[in-house]
Structures are given as structure tokens and as C-alpha cells.
């Protein structure tokens, strides 16, 4: 990928700064999986971060994202756009993440999502997610099901659904 208009500054040692800030624009950025982020390729947008908060705006085409713990294969998207912001809470140093207007599409599915996630010091955190699929080809349902869902009916989705179209599918996940 390419980085454009990058500006960064920090106080103290770069490995453990007491404060930092960075802004920048990027196109077709890729990254291997890290401890906290999935592997991805083809991400374009801009970012503005500090040690306590940040915003990310996406306008990407030809994206691949690998959530290895969630999906058994990489997700390939023709488009991925939207905004996300996060902040480190002063009370316990947990993270609050807000994402809005996340829009995605490929030949099998198109939709949007928005919501919030709060990390916790114990457990997986708390999510409030709303998703809306505007269209989906039912033949590819198995490709987009999380690994955990496939454990309950292994092979069923791949073998049982042979044709169909979905529209106006809504999901609200909270907990």
C-alpha cells in the first residue's frame, strides 16, 4: 500500500511514548494479523489518532479481511466504506469503539452495519451491533457463517441450500 500526508509526533521513547498523535491518508494498505487486529489487504482511507482516541474513515475497493478466529476463510469485498472512532476510557483503560455507516458489498452480498463495542477487563466485552443485508445470494450462506455457527449444523448449510435470494435481512446483536 501507500501512505500519503502522514504526520506523527510523540513524547518520550518511541517504543513507549507518554503521548503521541498521528494523522495520515493511505491507499491499498495491507497488514499481517497482529495481537489486536485481523490481517487485511486493500484498505484505503484516513486516520487521526492519539494515545487516548482515534477516528478512521474508510473508502476501500478490492478488500480482503481475515478474521481467523471467526470465519474459516478470508472475506473478500468489492467495496468497504464507513467511519469508526474509539477512545480509551479513563476509568479502567478499556476501549470504547463506535462504528457507523459501514457499507460492504461483493457479488454475493451487500449491506451495512453500525454499532458500539466496549472492551472489559474481564471477559469478551459488550457489543451492540445492528446489521442490514440489502441483498444476499443464499447459495453462499455457508461462506459467511461464523465458525461457531457451523459447529451446530456441520455441512448442513453447504449441502442444503441450493438456490435463493435474501433481501432486507436485519440483525441486532446485543450482549
PDB file of C-alpha atoms in Angstrom:
ATOM      1  CA  UNK A   1       0.000   0.000   0.000  1.00  0.00           C
ATOM      2  CA  UNK A   2       0.874   3.660   0.000  1.00  0.00           C
ATOM      3  CA  UNK A   3       0.956   6.221   2.804  1.00  0.00           C
ATOM      4  CA  UNK A   4       0.194   9.863   1.981  1.00  0.00           C
ATOM      5  CA  UNK A   5       0.310  13.011   4.100  1.00  0.00           C
ATOM      6  CA  UNK A   6       1.498  11.232   7.241  1.00  0.00           C
ATOM      7  CA  UNK A   7       2.307  13.312  10.301  1.00  0.00           C
ATOM      8  CA  UNK A   8       3.290  11.775  13.635  1.00  0.00           C
ATOM      9  CA  UNK A   9       4.692  13.104  16.882  1.00  0.00           C
ATOM     10  CA  UNK A  10       5.392  11.584  20.265  1.00  0.00           C
ATOM     11  CA  UNK A  11       6.795  12.463  23.659  1.00  0.00           C
ATOM     12  CA  UNK A  12       9.470  10.275  25.306  1.00  0.00           C
ATOM     13  CA  UNK A  13      10.724   6.952  23.936  1.00  0.00           C
ATOM     14  CA  UNK A  14       9.095   5.913  20.642  1.00  0.00           C
ATOM     15  CA  UNK A  15       8.649   2.329  21.955  1.00  0.00           C
ATOM     16  CA  UNK A  16       6.600   3.556  24.949  1.00  0.00           C
ATOM     17  CA  UNK A  17       5.615   7.205  24.446  1.00  0.00           C
ATOM     18  CA  UNK A  18       3.782   9.078  27.185  1.00  0.00           C
ATOM     19  CA  UNK A  19       1.744  10.738  24.438  1.00  0.00           C
ATOM     20  CA  UNK A  20       1.520  10.542  20.661  1.00  0.00           C
ATOM     21  CA  UNK A  21      -0.571  11.684  17.746  1.00  0.00           C
ATOM     22  CA  UNK A  22      -0.671  10.720  14.096  1.00  0.00           C
ATOM     23  CA  UNK A  23      -2.706  11.614  11.038  1.00  0.00           C
ATOM     24  CA  UNK A  24      -2.484  10.254   7.571  1.00  0.00           C
ATOM     25  CA  UNK A  25      -4.085   9.065   4.391  1.00  0.00           C
ATOM     26  CA  UNK A  26      -3.448   5.602   2.925  1.00  0.00           C
ATOM     27  CA  UNK A  27      -4.390   3.578  -0.143  1.00  0.00           C
ATOM     28  CA  UNK A  28      -4.435  -0.203  -0.615  1.00  0.00           C
ATOM     29  CA  UNK A  29      -2.871  -0.764   2.798  1.00  0.00           C
ATOM     30  CA  UNK A  30      -2.200  -4.336   3.917  1.00  0.00           C
ATOM     31  CA  UNK A  31      -1.115  -5.798   7.242  1.00  0.00           C
ATOM     32  CA  UNK A  32      -0.435  -9.213   8.736  1.00  0.00           C
ATOM     33  CA  UNK A  33      -2.534 -10.287  11.731  1.00  0.00           C
ATOM     34  CA  UNK A  34      -1.435  -8.646  14.948  1.00  0.00           C
ATOM     35  CA  UNK A  35      -2.394  -9.338  18.542  1.00  0.00           C
ATOM     36  CA  UNK A  36      -5.383  -6.992  18.315  1.00  0.00           C
ATOM     37  CA  UNK A  37      -6.123  -6.585  14.575  1.00  0.00           C
ATOM     38  CA  UNK A  38      -7.038  -9.038  11.817  1.00  0.00           C
ATOM     39  CA  UNK A  39      -4.947  -9.400   8.676  1.00  0.00           C
ATOM     40  CA  UNK A  40      -6.180  -7.218   5.820  1.00  0.00           C
ATOM     41  CA  UNK A  41      -5.311  -6.029   2.325  1.00  0.00           C
ATOM     42  CA  UNK A  42      -6.685  -3.288   0.059  1.00  0.00           C
ATOM     43  CA  UNK A  43      -7.753  -0.839   2.784  1.00  0.00           C
ATOM     44  CA  UNK A  44      -7.901   2.844   1.810  1.00  0.00           C
ATOM     45  CA  UNK A  45      -8.906   5.877   3.868  1.00  0.00           C
ATOM     46  CA  UNK A  46      -7.549   8.220   6.502  1.00  0.00           C
ATOM     47  CA  UNK A  47      -6.799   8.091  10.210  1.00  0.00           C
ATOM     48  CA  UNK A  48      -6.369  10.568  13.064  1.00  0.00           C
ATOM     49  CA  UNK A  49      -5.205   9.046  16.378  1.00  0.00           C
ATOM     50  CA  UNK A  50      -3.756   9.912  19.761  1.00  0.00           C
ATOM     51  CA  UNK A  51      -2.885   7.753  22.761  1.00  0.00           C
ATOM     52  CA  UNK A  52      -6.495   8.158  24.020  1.00  0.00           C
ATOM     53  CA  UNK A  53      -8.763   8.500  20.930  1.00  0.00           C
ATOM     54  CA  UNK A  54      -8.929   8.000  17.211  1.00  0.00           C
ATOM     55  CA  UNK A  55     -11.029   8.161  14.083  1.00  0.00           C
ATOM     56  CA  UNK A  56     -10.852   6.093  10.917  1.00  0.00           C
ATOM     57  CA  UNK A  57     -12.611   6.791   7.629  1.00  0.00           C
ATOM     58  CA  UNK A  58     -12.667   4.016   5.023  1.00  0.00           C
ATOM     59  CA  UNK A  59     -13.219   4.210   1.278  1.00  0.00           C
ATOM     60  CA  UNK A  60     -11.844   0.903   0.008  1.00  0.00           C
ATOM     61  CA  UNK A  61     -12.145  -1.300  -3.072  1.00  0.00           C
ATOM     62  CA  UNK A  62     -10.882  -4.856  -3.545  1.00  0.00           C
ATOM     63  CA  UNK A  63     -10.536  -5.651   0.165  1.00  0.00           C
ATOM     64  CA  UNK A  64      -9.577  -8.897   1.881  1.00  0.00           C
ATOM     65  CA  UNK A  65     -10.002  -9.270   5.659  1.00  0.00           C
ATOM     66  CA  UNK A  66      -9.050 -12.367   7.669  1.00  0.00           C
ATOM     67  CA  UNK A  67     -10.836 -12.952  10.972  1.00  0.00           C
ATOM     68  CA  UNK A  68      -9.226 -16.360  11.575  1.00  0.00           C
ATOM     69  CA  UNK A  69     -10.984 -16.927  14.900  1.00  0.00           C
ATOM     70  CA  UNK A  70     -14.404 -16.059  13.442  1.00  0.00           C
ATOM     71  CA  UNK A  71     -14.516 -17.199   9.777  1.00  0.00           C
ATOM     72  CA  UNK A  72     -12.812 -20.207   8.207  1.00  0.00           C
ATOM     73  CA  UNK A  73     -11.764 -18.248   5.104  1.00  0.00           C
ATOM     74  CA  UNK A  74     -10.864 -14.639   4.267  1.00  0.00           C
ATOM     75  CA  UNK A  75     -13.720 -12.248   3.480  1.00  0.00           C
ATOM     76  CA  UNK A  76     -13.328 -10.657   0.055  1.00  0.00           C
ATOM     77  CA  UNK A  77     -15.226  -7.420  -0.570  1.00  0.00           C
ATOM     78  CA  UNK A  78     -15.524  -5.286  -3.698  1.00  0.00           C
ATOM     79  CA  UNK A  79     -16.223  -2.213  -1.542  1.00  0.00           C
ATOM     80  CA  UNK A  80     -15.874  -1.322   2.139  1.00  0.00           C
ATOM     81  CA  UNK A  81     -16.681   2.183   3.347  1.00  0.00           C
ATOM     82  CA  UNK A  82     -17.564   3.783   6.665  1.00  0.00           C
ATOM     83  CA  UNK A  83     -16.371   5.521   9.795  1.00  0.00           C
ATOM     84  CA  UNK A  84     -15.088   4.259  13.118  1.00  0.00           C
ATOM     85  CA  UNK A  85     -13.934   6.010  16.265  1.00  0.00           C
ATOM     86  CA  UNK A  86     -12.516   4.755  19.524  1.00  0.00           C
ATOM     87  CA  UNK A  87     -11.468   6.071  22.882  1.00  0.00           C
ATOM     88  CA  UNK A  88      -9.628   4.658  25.860  1.00  0.00           C
ATOM     89  CA  UNK A  89     -11.819   5.076  28.928  1.00  0.00           C
ATOM     90  CA  UNK A  90     -10.100   6.769  31.863  1.00  0.00           C
ATOM     91  CA  UNK A  91     -11.885   4.694  34.496  1.00  0.00           C
ATOM     92  CA  UNK A  92     -10.326   1.309  33.695  1.00  0.00           C
ATOM     93  CA  UNK A  93      -8.350   1.806  30.455  1.00  0.00           C
ATOM     94  CA  UNK A  94     -10.877  -0.247  28.466  1.00  0.00           C
ATOM     95  CA  UNK A  95     -11.693   0.688  24.862  1.00  0.00           C
ATOM     96  CA  UNK A  96     -14.973   2.091  23.547  1.00  0.00           C
ATOM     97  CA  UNK A  97     -15.410   1.573  19.787  1.00  0.00           C
ATOM     98  CA  UNK A  98     -18.129   3.174  17.697  1.00  0.00           C
ATOM     99  CA  UNK A  99     -18.648   2.405  14.042  1.00  0.00           C
ATOM    100  CA  UNK A 100     -21.175   3.949  11.712  1.00  0.00           C
ATOM    101  CA  UNK A 101     -22.184   3.829   8.073  1.00  0.00           C
ATOM    102  CA  UNK A 102     -20.125   0.689   7.468  1.00  0.00           C
ATOM    103  CA  UNK A 103     -21.147  -0.389   3.980  1.00  0.00           C
ATOM    104  CA  UNK A 104     -19.857  -3.512   2.226  1.00  0.00           C
ATOM    105  CA  UNK A 105     -20.537  -5.421  -0.969  1.00  0.00           C
ATOM    106  CA  UNK A 106     -19.334  -8.142  -3.288  1.00  0.00           C
ATOM    107  CA  UNK A 107     -21.074 -10.343  -5.853  1.00  0.00           C
ATOM    108  CA  UNK A 108     -22.719 -12.477  -3.108  1.00  0.00           C
ATOM    109  CA  UNK A 109     -23.851  -9.923  -0.534  1.00  0.00           C
ATOM    110  CA  UNK A 110     -24.351  -6.213   0.160  1.00  0.00           C
ATOM    111  CA  UNK A 111     -25.259  -4.471   3.372  1.00  0.00           C
ATOM    112  CA  UNK A 112     -24.420  -2.056   6.128  1.00  0.00           C
ATOM    113  CA  UNK A 113     -23.695  -2.101   9.825  1.00  0.00           C
ATOM    114  CA  UNK A 114     -23.331   0.260  12.763  1.00  0.00           C
ATOM    115  CA  UNK A 115     -22.921  -0.064  16.478  1.00  0.00           C
ATOM    116  CA  UNK A 116     -20.728   0.071  19.568  1.00  0.00           C
ATOM    117  CA  UNK A 117     -18.328  -2.232  21.353  1.00  0.00           C
ATOM    118  CA  UNK A 118     -16.837  -1.793  24.826  1.00  0.00           C
ATOM    119  CA  UNK A 119     -13.928  -3.920  25.979  1.00  0.00           C
ATOM    120  CA  UNK A 120     -13.921  -5.062  29.567  1.00  0.00           C
ATOM    121  CA  UNK A 121     -11.099  -6.039  31.894  1.00  0.00           C
ATOM    122  CA  UNK A 122     -12.737  -9.458  32.332  1.00  0.00           C
ATOM    123  CA  UNK A 123     -14.443 -11.369  29.517  1.00  0.00           C
ATOM    124  CA  UNK A 124     -15.039 -10.635  25.864  1.00  0.00           C
ATOM    125  CA  UNK A 125     -16.630  -7.174  26.232  1.00  0.00           C
ATOM    126  CA  UNK A 126     -20.070  -5.837  25.344  1.00  0.00           C
ATOM    127  CA  UNK A 127     -21.444  -5.272  21.843  1.00  0.00           C
ATOM    128  CA  UNK A 128     -24.481  -3.504  20.421  1.00  0.00           C
ATOM    129  CA  UNK A 129     -24.448  -4.186  16.670  1.00  0.00           C
ATOM    130  CA  UNK A 130     -27.103  -3.579  14.031  1.00  0.00           C
ATOM    131  CA  UNK A 131     -26.672  -5.094  10.591  1.00  0.00           C
ATOM    132  CA  UNK A 132     -28.791  -4.946   7.466  1.00  0.00           C
ATOM    133  CA  UNK A 133     -28.261  -7.075   4.374  1.00  0.00           C
ATOM    134  CA  UNK A 134     -29.861  -5.399   1.386  1.00  0.00           C
ATOM    135  CA  UNK A 135     -29.185  -8.444  -0.800  1.00  0.00           C
ATOM    136  CA  UNK A 136     -27.588 -11.861  -0.468  1.00  0.00           C
ATOM    137  CA  UNK A 137     -27.276 -14.942  -2.642  1.00  0.00           C
ATOM    138  CA  UNK A 138     -28.403 -17.825  -0.408  1.00  0.00           C
ATOM    139  CA  UNK A 139     -26.129 -20.307  -2.222  1.00  0.00           C
ATOM    140  CA  UNK A 140     -23.149 -18.684  -0.476  1.00  0.00           C
ATOM    141  CA  UNK A 141     -24.587 -18.642   3.051  1.00  0.00           C
ATOM    142  CA  UNK A 142     -22.046 -21.192   4.255  1.00  0.00           C
ATOM    143  CA  UNK A 143     -19.126 -18.953   3.225  1.00  0.00           C
ATOM    144  CA  UNK A 144     -20.267 -16.147   5.534  1.00  0.00           C
ATOM    145  CA  UNK A 145     -21.329 -18.107   8.609  1.00  0.00           C
ATOM    146  CA  UNK A 146     -19.057 -17.821  11.642  1.00  0.00           C
ATOM    147  CA  UNK A 147     -17.134 -20.948  12.615  1.00  0.00           C
ATOM    148  CA  UNK A 148     -19.108 -21.159  15.884  1.00  0.00           C
ATOM    149  CA  UNK A 149     -22.446 -21.336  14.000  1.00  0.00           C
ATOM    150  CA  UNK A 150     -21.180 -24.136  11.738  1.00  0.00           C
ATOM    151  CA  UNK A 151     -20.497 -26.332  14.779  1.00  0.00           C
ATOM    152  CA  UNK A 152     -24.244 -26.711  15.358  1.00  0.00           C
ATOM    153  CA  UNK A 153     -25.002 -27.955  11.851  1.00  0.00           C
ATOM    154  CA  UNK A 154     -21.731 -29.004  10.209  1.00  0.00           C
ATOM    155  CA  UNK A 155     -22.126 -29.290   6.458  1.00  0.00           C
ATOM    156  CA  UNK A 156     -25.847 -28.581   6.519  1.00  0.00           C
ATOM    157  CA  UNK A 157     -25.697 -25.048   5.105  1.00  0.00           C
ATOM    158  CA  UNK A 158     -23.231 -26.088   2.397  1.00  0.00           C
ATOM    159  CA  UNK A 159     -25.388 -29.035   1.259  1.00  0.00           C
ATOM    160  CA  UNK A 160     -28.965 -27.978   1.987  1.00  0.00           C
ATOM    161  CA  UNK A 161     -29.276 -24.517   0.434  1.00  0.00           C
ATOM    162  CA  UNK A 162     -29.170 -24.824  -3.346  1.00  0.00           C
ATOM    163  CA  UNK A 163     -30.891 -21.623  -4.525  1.00  0.00           C
ATOM    164  CA  UNK A 164     -32.434 -18.428  -3.227  1.00  0.00           C
ATOM    165  CA  UNK A 165     -32.137 -14.694  -2.742  1.00  0.00           C
ATOM    166  CA  UNK A 166     -32.330 -12.793   0.518  1.00  0.00           C
ATOM    167  CA  UNK A 167     -33.302  -9.146   0.862  1.00  0.00           C
ATOM    168  CA  UNK A 168     -33.975  -6.837   3.776  1.00  0.00           C
ATOM    169  CA  UNK A 169     -32.328  -9.137   6.360  1.00  0.00           C
ATOM    170  CA  UNK A 170     -31.869  -7.418   9.716  1.00  0.00           C
ATOM    171  CA  UNK A 171     -29.774  -8.377  12.710  1.00  0.00           C
ATOM    172  CA  UNK A 172     -29.465  -6.777  16.128  1.00  0.00           C
ATOM    173  CA  UNK A 173     -26.792  -8.343  18.312  1.00  0.00           C
ATOM    174  CA  UNK A 174     -26.533  -7.167  21.887  1.00  0.00           C
ATOM    175  CA  UNK A 175     -24.662  -8.536  24.826  1.00  0.00           C
TER     176      UNK A 175
END
